[in-house]
Coordinates of C-alpha atoms in Angstrom, one line a residue:
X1333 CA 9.7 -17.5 21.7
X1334 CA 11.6 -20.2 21.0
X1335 CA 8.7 -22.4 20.2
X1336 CA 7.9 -19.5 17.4
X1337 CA 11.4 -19.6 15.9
X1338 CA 11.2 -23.4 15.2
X1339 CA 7.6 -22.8 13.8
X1340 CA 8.6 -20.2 11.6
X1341 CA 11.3 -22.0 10.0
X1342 CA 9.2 -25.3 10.2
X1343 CA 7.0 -22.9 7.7
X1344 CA 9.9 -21.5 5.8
X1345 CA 11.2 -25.0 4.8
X1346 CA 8.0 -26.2 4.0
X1347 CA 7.4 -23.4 1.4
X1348 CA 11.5 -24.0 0.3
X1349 CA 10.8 -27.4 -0.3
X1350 CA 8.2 -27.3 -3.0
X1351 CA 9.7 -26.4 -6.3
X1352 CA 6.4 -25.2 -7.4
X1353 CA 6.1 -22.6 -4.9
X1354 CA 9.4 -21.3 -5.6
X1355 CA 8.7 -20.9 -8.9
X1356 CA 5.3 -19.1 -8.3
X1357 CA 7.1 -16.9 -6.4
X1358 CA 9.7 -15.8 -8.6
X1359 CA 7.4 -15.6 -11.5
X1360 CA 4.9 -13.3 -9.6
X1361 CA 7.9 -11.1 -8.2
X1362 CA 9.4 -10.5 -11.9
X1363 CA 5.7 -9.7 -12.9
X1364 CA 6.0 -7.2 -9.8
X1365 CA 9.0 -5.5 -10.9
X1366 CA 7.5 -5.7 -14.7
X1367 CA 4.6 -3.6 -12.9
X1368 CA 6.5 -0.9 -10.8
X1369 CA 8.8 -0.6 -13.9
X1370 CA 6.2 0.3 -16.4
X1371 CA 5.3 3.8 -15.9
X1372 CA 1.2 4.1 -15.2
X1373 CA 0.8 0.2 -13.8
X1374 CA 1.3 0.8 -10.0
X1375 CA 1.5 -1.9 -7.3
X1376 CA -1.7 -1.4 -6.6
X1377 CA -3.0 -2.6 -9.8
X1378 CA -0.9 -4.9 -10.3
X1379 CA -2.4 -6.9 -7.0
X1380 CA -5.4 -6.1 -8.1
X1381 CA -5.1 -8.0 -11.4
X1382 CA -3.5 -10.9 -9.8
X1383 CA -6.2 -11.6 -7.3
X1384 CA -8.7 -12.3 -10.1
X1385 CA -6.2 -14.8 -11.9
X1386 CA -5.7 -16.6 -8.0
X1387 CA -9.3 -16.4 -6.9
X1388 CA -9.3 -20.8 -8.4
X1389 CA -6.1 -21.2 -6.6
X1390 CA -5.6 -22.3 -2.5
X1391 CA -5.0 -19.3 -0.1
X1392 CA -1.2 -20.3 0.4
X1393 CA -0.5 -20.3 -3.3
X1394 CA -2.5 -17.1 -3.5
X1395 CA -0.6 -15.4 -0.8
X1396 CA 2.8 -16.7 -2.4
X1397 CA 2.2 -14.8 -5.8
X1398 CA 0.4 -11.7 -4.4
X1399 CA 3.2 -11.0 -1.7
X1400 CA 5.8 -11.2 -4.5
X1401 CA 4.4 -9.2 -6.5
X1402 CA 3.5 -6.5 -4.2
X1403 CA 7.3 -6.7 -2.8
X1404 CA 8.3 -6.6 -6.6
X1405 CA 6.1 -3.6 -7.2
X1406 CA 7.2 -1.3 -5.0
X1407 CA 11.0 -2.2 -5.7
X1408 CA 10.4 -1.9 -9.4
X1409 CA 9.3 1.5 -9.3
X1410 CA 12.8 2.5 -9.0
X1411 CA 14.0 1.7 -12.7
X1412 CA 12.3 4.2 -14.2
X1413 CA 12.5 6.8 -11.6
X1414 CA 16.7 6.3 -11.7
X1415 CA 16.9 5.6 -15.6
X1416 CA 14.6 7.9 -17.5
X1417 CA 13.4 10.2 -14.6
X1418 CA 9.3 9.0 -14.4
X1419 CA 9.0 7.1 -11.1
X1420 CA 7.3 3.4 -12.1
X1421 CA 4.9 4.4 -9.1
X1422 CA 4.3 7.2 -6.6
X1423 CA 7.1 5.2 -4.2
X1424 CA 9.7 5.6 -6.2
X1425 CA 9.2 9.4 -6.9
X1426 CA 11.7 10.9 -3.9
X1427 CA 14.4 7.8 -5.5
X1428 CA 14.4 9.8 -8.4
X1429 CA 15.3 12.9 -7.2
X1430 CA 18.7 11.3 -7.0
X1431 CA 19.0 8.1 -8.9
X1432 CA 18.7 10.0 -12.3
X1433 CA 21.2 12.5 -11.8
X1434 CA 23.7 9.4 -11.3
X1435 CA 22.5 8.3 -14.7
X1436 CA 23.4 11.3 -16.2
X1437 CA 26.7 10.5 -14.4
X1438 CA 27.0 7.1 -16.1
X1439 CA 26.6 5.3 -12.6
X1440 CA 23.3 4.2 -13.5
X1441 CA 24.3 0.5 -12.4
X1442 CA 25.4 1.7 -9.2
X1443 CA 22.0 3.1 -8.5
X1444 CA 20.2 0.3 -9.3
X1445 CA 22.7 -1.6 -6.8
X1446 CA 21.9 0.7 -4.5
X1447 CA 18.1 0.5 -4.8
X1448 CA 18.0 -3.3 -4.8
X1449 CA 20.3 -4.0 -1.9
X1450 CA 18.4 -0.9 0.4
X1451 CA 14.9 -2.5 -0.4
X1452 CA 15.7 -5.9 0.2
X1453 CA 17.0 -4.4 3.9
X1454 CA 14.0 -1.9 4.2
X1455 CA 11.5 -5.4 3.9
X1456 CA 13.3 -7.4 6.3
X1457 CA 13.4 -4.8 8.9
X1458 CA 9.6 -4.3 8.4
X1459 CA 9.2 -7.5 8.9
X1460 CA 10.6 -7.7 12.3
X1461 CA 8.4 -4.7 13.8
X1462 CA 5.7 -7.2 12.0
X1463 CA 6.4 -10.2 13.7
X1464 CA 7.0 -8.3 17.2
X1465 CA 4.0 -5.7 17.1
X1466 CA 1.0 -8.0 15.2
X1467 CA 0.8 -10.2 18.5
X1468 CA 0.8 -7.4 20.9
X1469 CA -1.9 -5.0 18.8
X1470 CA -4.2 -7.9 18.1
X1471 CA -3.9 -8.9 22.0
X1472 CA -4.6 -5.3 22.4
X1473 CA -7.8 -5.0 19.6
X1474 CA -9.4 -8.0 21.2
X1475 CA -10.4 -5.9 24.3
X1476 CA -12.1 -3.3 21.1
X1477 CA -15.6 -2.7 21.2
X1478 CA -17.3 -1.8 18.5
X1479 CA -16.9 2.4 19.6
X1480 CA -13.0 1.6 18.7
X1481 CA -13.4 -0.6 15.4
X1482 CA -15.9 2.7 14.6
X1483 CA -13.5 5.4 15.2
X1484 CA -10.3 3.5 13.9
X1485 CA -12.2 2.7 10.4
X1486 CA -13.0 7.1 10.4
X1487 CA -9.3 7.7 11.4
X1488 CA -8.0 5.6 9.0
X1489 CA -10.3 7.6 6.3
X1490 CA -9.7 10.9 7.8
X1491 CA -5.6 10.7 7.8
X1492 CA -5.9 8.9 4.2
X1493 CA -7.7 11.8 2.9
X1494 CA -5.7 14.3 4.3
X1495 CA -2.4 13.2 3.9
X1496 CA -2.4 12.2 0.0
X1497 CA -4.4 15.2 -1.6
X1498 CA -2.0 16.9 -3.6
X1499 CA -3.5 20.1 -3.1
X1500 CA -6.7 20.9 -1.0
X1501 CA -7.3 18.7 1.8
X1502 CA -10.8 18.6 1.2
X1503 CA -11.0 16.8 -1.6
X1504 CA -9.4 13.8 0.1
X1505 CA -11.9 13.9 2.4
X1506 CA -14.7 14.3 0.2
X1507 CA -13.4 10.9 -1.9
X1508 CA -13.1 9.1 1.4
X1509 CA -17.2 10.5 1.8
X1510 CA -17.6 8.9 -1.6
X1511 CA -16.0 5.7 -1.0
X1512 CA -17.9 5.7 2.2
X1513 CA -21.0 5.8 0.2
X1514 CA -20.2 3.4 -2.0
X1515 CA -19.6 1.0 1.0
X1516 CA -23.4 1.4 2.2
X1517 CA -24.4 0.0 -1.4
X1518 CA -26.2 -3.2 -0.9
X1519 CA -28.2 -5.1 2.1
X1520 CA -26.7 -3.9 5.5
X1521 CA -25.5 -6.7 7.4
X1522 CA -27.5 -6.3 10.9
X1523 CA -31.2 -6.1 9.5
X1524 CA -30.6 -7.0 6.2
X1525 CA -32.3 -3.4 4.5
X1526 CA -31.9 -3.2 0.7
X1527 CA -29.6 0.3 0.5
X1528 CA -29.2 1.9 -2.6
X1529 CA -30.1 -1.3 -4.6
X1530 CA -32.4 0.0 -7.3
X1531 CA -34.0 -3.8 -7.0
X1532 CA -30.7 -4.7 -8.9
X1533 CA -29.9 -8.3 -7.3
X1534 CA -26.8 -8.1 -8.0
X1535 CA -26.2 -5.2 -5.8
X1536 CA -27.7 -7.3 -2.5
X1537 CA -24.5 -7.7 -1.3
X1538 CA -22.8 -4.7 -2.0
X1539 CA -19.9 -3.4 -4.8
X1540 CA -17.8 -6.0 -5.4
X1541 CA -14.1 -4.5 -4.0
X1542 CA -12.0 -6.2 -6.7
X1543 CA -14.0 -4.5 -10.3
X1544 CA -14.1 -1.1 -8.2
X1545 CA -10.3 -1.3 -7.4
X1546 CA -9.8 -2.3 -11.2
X1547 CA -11.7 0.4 -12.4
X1548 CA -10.5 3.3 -9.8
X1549 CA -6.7 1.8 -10.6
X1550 CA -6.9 0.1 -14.2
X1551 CA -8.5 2.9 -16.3
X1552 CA -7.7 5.7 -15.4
X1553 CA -3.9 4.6 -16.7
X1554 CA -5.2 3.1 -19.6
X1555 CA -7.0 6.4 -20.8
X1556 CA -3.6 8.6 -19.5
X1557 CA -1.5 6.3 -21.3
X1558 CA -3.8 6.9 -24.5
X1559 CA -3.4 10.6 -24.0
X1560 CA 0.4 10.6 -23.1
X1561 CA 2.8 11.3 -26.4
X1562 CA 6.7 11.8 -25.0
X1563 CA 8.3 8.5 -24.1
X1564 CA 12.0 8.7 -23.1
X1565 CA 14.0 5.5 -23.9
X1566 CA 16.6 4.1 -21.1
X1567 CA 20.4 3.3 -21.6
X1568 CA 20.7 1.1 -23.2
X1569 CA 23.2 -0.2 -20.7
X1570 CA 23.7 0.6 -17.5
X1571 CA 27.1 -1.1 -16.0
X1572 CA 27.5 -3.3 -13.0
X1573 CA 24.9 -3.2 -10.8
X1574 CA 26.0 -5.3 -8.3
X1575 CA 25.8 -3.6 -4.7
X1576 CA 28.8 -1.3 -3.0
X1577 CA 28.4 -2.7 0.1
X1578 CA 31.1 0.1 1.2
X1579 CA 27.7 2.6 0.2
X1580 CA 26.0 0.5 2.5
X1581 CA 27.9 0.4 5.3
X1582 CA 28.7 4.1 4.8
X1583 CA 25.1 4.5 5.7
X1584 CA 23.5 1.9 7.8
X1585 CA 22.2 4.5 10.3
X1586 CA 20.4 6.6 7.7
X1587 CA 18.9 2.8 6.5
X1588 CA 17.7 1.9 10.3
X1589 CA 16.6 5.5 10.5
X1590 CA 14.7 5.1 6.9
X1591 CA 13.1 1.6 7.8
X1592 CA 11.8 3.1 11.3
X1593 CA 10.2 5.7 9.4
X1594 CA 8.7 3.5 6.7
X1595 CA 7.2 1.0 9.8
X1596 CA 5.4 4.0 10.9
X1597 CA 4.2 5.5 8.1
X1598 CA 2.9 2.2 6.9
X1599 CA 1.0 1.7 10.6
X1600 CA -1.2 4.8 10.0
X1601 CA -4.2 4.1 7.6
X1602 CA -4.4 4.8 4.3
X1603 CA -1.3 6.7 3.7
X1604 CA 1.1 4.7 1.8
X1605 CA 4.6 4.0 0.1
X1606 CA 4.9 7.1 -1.3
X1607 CA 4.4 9.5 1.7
X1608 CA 6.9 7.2 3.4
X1609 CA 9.2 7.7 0.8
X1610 CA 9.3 11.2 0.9
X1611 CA 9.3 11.7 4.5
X1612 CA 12.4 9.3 5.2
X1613 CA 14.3 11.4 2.1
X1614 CA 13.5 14.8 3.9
X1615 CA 14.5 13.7 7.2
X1616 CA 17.9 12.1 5.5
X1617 CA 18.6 15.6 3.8
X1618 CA 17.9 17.7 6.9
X1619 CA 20.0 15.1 9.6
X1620 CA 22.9 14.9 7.0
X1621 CA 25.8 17.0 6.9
X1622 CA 26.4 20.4 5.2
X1623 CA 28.5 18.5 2.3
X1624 CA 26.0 15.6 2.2
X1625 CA 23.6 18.1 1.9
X1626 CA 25.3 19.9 -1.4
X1627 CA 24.7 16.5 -2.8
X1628 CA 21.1 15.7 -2.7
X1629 CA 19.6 16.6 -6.0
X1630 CA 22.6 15.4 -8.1
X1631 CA 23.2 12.3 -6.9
X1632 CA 23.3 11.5 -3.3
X1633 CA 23.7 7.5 -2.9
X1634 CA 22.0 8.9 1.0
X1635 CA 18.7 10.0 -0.5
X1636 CA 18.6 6.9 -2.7
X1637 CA 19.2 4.6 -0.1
X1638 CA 16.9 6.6 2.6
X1639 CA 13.7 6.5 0.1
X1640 CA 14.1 3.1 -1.0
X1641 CA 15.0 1.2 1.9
X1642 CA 11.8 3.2 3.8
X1643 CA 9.1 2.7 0.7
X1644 CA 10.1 -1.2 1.4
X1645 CA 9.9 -1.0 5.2
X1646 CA 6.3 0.6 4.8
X1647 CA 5.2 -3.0 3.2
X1648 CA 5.5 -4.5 6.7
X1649 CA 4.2 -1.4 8.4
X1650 CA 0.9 -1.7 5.9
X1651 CA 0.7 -4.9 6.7
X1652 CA 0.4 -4.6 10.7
X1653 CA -2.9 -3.2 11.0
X1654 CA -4.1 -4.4 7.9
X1655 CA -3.6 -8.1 9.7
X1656 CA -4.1 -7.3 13.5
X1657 CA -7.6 -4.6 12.9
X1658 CA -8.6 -5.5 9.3
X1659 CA -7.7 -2.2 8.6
X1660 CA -5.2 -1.5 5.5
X1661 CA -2.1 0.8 5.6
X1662 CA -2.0 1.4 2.4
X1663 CA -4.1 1.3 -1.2
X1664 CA -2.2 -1.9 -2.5
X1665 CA -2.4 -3.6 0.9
X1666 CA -6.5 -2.4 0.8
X1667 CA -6.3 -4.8 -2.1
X1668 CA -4.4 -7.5 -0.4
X1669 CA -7.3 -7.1 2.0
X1670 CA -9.8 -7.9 -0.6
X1671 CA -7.7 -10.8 -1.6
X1672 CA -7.6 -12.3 1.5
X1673 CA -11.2 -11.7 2.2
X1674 CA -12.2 -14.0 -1.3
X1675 CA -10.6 -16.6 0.0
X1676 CA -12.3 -17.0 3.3
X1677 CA -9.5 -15.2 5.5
X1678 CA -10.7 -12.6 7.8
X1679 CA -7.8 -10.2 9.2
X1680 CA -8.4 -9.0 12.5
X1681 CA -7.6 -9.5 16.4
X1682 CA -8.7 -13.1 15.7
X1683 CA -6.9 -13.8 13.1
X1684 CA -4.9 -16.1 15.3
X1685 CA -7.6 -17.6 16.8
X1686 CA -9.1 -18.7 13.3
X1687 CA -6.0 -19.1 11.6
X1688 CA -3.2 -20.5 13.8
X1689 CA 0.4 -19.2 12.8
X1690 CA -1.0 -17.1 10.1
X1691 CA 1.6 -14.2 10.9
X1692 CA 4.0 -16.4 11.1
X1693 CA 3.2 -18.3 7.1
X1694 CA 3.0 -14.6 6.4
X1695 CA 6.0 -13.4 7.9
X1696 CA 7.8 -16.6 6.0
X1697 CA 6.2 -15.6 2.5
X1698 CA 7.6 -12.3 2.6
X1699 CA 11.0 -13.1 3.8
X1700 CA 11.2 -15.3 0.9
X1701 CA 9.4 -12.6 -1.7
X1702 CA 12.5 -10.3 -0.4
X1703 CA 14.9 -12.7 -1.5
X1704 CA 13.2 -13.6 -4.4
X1705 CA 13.4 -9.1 -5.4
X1706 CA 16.7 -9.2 -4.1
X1707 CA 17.9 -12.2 -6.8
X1708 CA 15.4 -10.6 -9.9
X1709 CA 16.7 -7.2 -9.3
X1710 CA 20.3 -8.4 -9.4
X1711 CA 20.4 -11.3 -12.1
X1712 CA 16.8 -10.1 -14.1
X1713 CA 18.2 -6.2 -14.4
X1714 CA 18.6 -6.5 -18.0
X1715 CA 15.7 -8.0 -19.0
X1716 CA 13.8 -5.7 -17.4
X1717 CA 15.7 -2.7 -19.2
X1718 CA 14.7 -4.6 -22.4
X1719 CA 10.9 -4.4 -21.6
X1720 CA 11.1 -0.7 -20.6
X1721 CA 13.0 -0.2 -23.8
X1722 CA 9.3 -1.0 -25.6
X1723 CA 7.0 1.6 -26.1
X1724 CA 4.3 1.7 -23.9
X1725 CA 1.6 1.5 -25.8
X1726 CA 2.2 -2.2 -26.3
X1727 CA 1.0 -3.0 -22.9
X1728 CA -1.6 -0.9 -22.3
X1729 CA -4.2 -3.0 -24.9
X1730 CA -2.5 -6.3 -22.3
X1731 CA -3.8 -4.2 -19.4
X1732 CA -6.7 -3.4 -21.2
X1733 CA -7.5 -6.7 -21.8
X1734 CA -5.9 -7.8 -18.1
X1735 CA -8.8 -5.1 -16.4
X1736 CA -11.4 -6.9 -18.2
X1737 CA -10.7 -10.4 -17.6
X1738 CA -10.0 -9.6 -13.5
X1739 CA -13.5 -8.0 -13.2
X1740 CA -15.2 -10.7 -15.3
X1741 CA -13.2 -14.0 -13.7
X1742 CA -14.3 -13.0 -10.3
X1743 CA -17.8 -14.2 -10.5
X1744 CA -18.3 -14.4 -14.6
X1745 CA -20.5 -12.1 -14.3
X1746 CA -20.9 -9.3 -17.1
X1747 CA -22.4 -6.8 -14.2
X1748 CA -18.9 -6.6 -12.8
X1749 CA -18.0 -4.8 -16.1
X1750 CA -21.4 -2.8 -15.8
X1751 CA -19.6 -1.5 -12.3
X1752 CA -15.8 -1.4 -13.3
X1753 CA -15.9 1.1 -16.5
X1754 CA -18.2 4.0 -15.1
X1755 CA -16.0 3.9 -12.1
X1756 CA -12.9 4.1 -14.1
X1757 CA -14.1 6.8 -16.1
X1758 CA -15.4 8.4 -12.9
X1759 CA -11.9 8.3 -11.3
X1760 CA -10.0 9.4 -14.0
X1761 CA -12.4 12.6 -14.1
X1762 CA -11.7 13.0 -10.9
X1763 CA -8.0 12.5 -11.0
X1764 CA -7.9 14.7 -13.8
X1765 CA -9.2 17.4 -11.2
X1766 CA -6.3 16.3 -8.5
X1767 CA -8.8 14.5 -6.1
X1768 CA -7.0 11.9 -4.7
X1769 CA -8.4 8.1 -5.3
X1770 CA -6.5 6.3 -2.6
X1771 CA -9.1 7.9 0.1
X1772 CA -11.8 6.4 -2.0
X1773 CA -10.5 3.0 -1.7
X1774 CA -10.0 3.2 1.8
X1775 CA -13.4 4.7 2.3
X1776 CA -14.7 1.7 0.3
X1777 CA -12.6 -0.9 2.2
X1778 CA -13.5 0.6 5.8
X1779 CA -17.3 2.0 5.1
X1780 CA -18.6 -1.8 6.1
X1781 CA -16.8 -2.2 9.2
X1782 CA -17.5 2.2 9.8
X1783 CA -21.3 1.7 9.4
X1784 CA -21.8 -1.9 10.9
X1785 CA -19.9 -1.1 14.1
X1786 CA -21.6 2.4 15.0
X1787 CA -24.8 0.6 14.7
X1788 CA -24.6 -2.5 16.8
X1789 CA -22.7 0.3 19.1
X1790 CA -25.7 2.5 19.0
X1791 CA -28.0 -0.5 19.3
X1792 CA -26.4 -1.7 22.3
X1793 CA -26.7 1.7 23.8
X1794 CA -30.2 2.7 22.6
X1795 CA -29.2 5.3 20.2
X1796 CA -26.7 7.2 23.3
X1797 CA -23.3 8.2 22.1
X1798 CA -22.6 8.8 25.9
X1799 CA -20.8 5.2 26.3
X1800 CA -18.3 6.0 23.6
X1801 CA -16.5 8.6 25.8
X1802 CA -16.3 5.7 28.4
X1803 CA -13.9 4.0 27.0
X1804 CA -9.9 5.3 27.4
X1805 CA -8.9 4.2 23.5
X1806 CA -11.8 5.7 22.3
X1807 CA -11.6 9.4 24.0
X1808 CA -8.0 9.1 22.7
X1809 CA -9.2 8.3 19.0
X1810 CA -11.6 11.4 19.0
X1811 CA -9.0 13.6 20.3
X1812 CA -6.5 12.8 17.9
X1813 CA -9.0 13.0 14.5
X1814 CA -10.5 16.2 15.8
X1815 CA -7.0 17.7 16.3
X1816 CA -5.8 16.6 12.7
X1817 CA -9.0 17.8 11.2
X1818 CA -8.7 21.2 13.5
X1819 CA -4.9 21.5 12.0
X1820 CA -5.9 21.9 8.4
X1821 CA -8.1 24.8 9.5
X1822 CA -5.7 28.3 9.4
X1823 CA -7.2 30.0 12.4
X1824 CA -6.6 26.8 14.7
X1825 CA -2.9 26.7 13.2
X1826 CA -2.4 30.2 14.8
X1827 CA -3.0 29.0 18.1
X1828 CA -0.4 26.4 18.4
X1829 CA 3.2 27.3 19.4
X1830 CA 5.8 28.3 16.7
X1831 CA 9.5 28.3 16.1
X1832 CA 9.1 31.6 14.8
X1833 CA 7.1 33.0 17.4
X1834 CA 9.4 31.6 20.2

């Protein structure tokens, strides 16, 4: 343990010591908060973007800028959910439920205090439960056959699908069908059979996951921002923002509570920020008191500090099995997956077999991307206030622009534009019709290592499904998805026990 320590700050002053990373850094976490503050550009996107303009750079450089910026993102969401009432991204939609009323109030600055100081807490604590649970699942996941890596990748796209449709669950799990498809595009990788090809070449080896993200992500906004008239302007100032740490104090156990909740969350596949967000700000109203209570919904510094410090702690959650299975928690980390994957970094239970003290370079990056959020959001609040001050449709012709460029720069290839547009227009059809895309993505992301591990398990058992229901994990990981898929089903609901029945 010890050993660790000094390696992890051996890492840490490394990183301190060269200006240039610092400056990366703090760059790509001001572009983050830029991201999460603009209304339409989500964290998601914003990764997405920057891992076509680092694709020439070295892997540690490219972690440095995409880490900030996905901290950033998610923290930034919070301006315009607390100062004009339109969460910067589906995070930051419970932080608004309480950060605007305190605009109205004239506390904005207090708010944004609030926000800033509970995110940088909600990271750090994430990051713990990732430094102490990555060893022990990946130590775990090495004794995985390919029955588990099967079942986890369906898990992942089964929870995913049903737990961010906004209305039926069904059309999650018919995206995560469609982004399973998409991932069978190509030559499979045990026999090497043209799929779905069309004699295309370019299609040999598969949909590129970068243009697709782009598209899915990238236009869908463009074309909603096109189509969206009413823009509401922030105060134009918003008082000291510098934290209460009185407010803090006051609730530290609803902020270890929150960051526990945002681990989890994060942990499952697929699921996300904003579900985390959400279920830490229902769990603060309904543990608080009856007068704490009276104040959510106009104002309670509680439910800000429950949503935000959670949506934070779910970064390190996502990042868990995203590091020790290869499998991501959450859309912008499925991109952070793609990221790592261009530049010749494979997560999974080896991971620290191919890449000695990777969690720990990882664990430093983000500890310094939190204080890098934590010093923007403090001494860059104005300037950001300034940009969301400009209308919006000065930036969407720069993401425009940005959408192309990261789909062509990948490989300079013009067929990554033949792929990204159609999709884009395909998801925002789609979107339009309240089918969610994040099960897409995940379907995308976990249809290669889905299809590739139920084959070389089926060829190893000569087509027998028998040896699956061997194995302990396995039986455990059937069980589980055919109870969540039984409990969207009303007649199985019936049969399990209820309050009101007691």
């Amino acid at each position: 343990m010890i050993e660790q320590f000094s390696q992890f700050f051996n890492i840490l002053l490394d990183l301190v010591s060269t200006p240039s990373n610092l400056v990366v850094l703090f760059v790509a976490s001001f572009l983050g908060i830029i991201f999460g503050a603009m209304p339409g550009l989500t964290a998601t996107l914003g990764v997405a973007l920057l891992t076509a303009l680092t694709y020439g750079l070295g892997a540690d450089t490219a972690l440095l800028a995409l880490l900030g910026l996905y901290v950033g993102a998610i923290y930034g969401g919070s301006y315009p959910a607390i100062l004009i009432n339109i969460p910067g991204t589906p995070a930051a939609a419970a932080t608004a439920m309480d950060g605007y009323p305190l605009t109205l109030k004239g506390q904005a600055g207090k708010a944004l205090g609030l926000t800033t100081t509970a995110s940088f807490i909600g990271t750090i604590i994430g990051l713990l439960f990732l430094v102490t649970l990555s060893p022990l699942i990946a130590s775990l996941a090495l004794q995985f056959t390919s029955w588990e890596f099967f079942l986890l990748a369906l898990l992942g796209i089964v929870l995913s699908g049903s737990l961010t449709s906004p209305d039926l669950v069904i059309k999650g799990w018919i995206m995560g069908l469609l982004g399973l498809f998409l991932a069978t595009v190509g030559r499979d990788a045990l026999q090497f059979f043209p799929r779905y090809t069309f004699d295309q070449p370019q299609l040999d080896s598969g949909l590129e996951i970068v243009p697709v993200l782009i598209g899915a992500f990238g236009i869908p906004q463009v074309i909603r921002a096109l189509t969206t008239k009413s823009v509401k302007k922030p105060p134009a100032f918003v008082g000291n923002i510098m934290p209460e740490f009185k407010a803090i104090r006051r609730n530290l156990k609803h902020i270890f509570r929150s960051a526990t909740i945002g681990v989890s969350v994060g942990a499952v596949p697929g699921v996300g920020e904003d579900i985390a967000g959400w279920v830490s700000y229902s769990t603060a109203k309904k543990t608080s008191t009856k007068e704490q209570q009276a104040e959510f919904g106009k104002g309670s510094e509680t439910g800000i500090v429950s949503s935000e410090t959670a949506n934070n702690a779910c970064v390190g959650g996502a990042l868990i099995p995203l590091l020790t299975l290869g499998i991501p928690g959450s859309p912008p980390a499925a991109m952070l997956l793609g990221a790592l994957l261009l530049h010749g970094i494979t997560p999974g239970p080896s991971i620290e077999i191919d890449h000695p003290n990777f969690l720990l370079e990882v664990t430093a990056i983000m500890v310094l991307a939190s204080f890098a959020m934590w010093a923007n959001g403090l001494l860059m609040a104005k300037q950001v206030l300034k940009v969301l001050q400009l209308p919006t449709a000065l930036f969407i012709p720069v993401v425009a622009v940005l959408c192309i460029l990261g789909a062509y720069a990948l490989n300079l290839n013009m067929f990554s534009l033949y792929i990204m547009v159609p999709i884009g227009i395909i998801a925002f059809i789609l979107g339009e019709m309240k089918f969610p895309i994040s099960p897409l993505v995940i379907g995308l992301v976990l249809g290669g290592m889905a299809d590739e591990s139920l084959r070389r398990a089926l060829l190893l058992s000569e087509g027998s499904f028998l040896p699956m229901f061997e194995r302990p994990v396995a039986v455990v990981l059937v069980i589980v998805m055919t109870i969540f898929i039984l409990a969207q089903f009303t007649w199985f609901k019936r049969l399990l026990p209820s309050k009101d029945k007691k």
